[in-house]
C-alpha cells in the first residue's frame, strides 16, 4: 500500500476520494443515508471488525435519572445499530 495522504476527518477523506485522489475507509456513520454524488459506498464484511464506544462521566459522579435514561437509550441504539449492520453483512 502506498499511502499518500493521511487525514483525521472522515469528511476530508470522502472529499479526497470524491476528487479522485484514491479510496478511503470510514465508518458507516460518516456516510449519510443517501449516497452523495462523486463516490460509491461499498460495505466491508468482516466479523472481526469492531469499534469501541464509551460513555465517560466524572469519577464519583452520581447519575440523575435523566442521565441514566440517556445512557440506556445510547446503549439500546448502539445495540440496534450493531444488529442491523450484522444482518446487512450476512444477508
XYZ file of C-alpha atoms in Angstrom:
91
model
C 0.000 0.000 0.000
C 1.322 3.413 -0.940
C -0.211 5.935 1.478
C -0.004 9.464 0.103
C -2.425 11.304 2.384
C -3.493 10.833 5.965
C -6.413 12.841 7.290
C -8.220 12.991 10.616
C -11.685 13.887 9.332
C -13.942 11.373 7.604
C -15.429 14.212 5.557
C -11.961 15.154 4.293
C -11.259 11.534 3.381
C -14.561 11.361 1.482
C -13.776 14.633 -0.307
C -10.352 13.307 -1.363
C -11.882 10.069 -2.672
C -14.610 12.007 -4.498
C -11.923 14.153 -6.124
C -10.232 11.016 -7.466
C -7.276 11.067 -5.075
C -7.768 7.435 -4.073
C -10.025 5.441 -1.784
C -10.908 5.758 1.873
C -12.278 3.549 4.596
C -14.647 5.267 7.015
C -17.273 4.103 9.469
C -20.828 3.808 8.227
C -21.937 6.684 10.424
C -19.667 9.022 8.423
C -21.723 8.405 5.301
C -25.199 9.879 5.079
C -28.139 7.608 4.287
C -28.265 8.962 0.762
C -25.045 8.304 -1.110
C -23.516 11.555 -2.277
C -22.547 12.015 -5.892
C -18.878 11.538 -6.532
C -18.353 8.315 -4.627
C -19.768 4.851 -4.097
C -20.049 3.227 -0.671
C -19.138 -0.471 -0.502
C -19.643 -2.266 2.840
C -16.746 -4.321 4.136
C -17.897 -7.574 5.690
C -15.511 -8.539 8.452
C -16.740 -10.302 11.565
C -13.618 -9.240 13.481
C -14.075 -5.512 12.774
C -15.397 -3.537 15.691
C -15.401 -0.103 17.222
C -15.198 0.668 20.917
C -17.596 3.312 22.183
C -17.700 4.542 25.746
C -19.728 6.811 27.967
C -17.452 8.993 30.051
C -18.512 10.654 33.296
C -16.536 12.211 36.117
C -15.266 9.785 38.763
C -17.723 9.541 41.648
C -20.488 11.265 39.678
C -23.960 10.277 40.867
C -26.143 9.835 37.803
C -29.506 11.544 37.776
C -32.489 9.697 36.327
C -32.292 11.712 33.083
C -28.640 10.851 32.502
C -29.361 7.190 33.270
C -32.185 7.250 30.720
C -29.886 8.834 28.133
C -27.178 6.220 28.723
C -29.758 3.426 28.402
C -31.008 4.952 25.135
C -27.463 5.217 23.767
C -26.736 1.591 24.683
C -30.008 0.453 23.116
C -29.379 2.401 19.898
C -25.818 1.083 19.620
C -27.049 -2.478 20.110
C -29.705 -1.962 17.430
C -27.129 -0.466 15.041
C -24.848 -3.452 15.614
C -27.662 -5.924 14.959
C -28.683 -4.059 11.783
C -25.113 -3.966 10.487
C -24.630 -7.664 11.221
C -27.867 -8.528 9.401
C -26.874 -6.411 6.379
C -23.460 -8.046 6.082
C -24.876 -11.551 6.466
C -27.848 -11.094 4.171
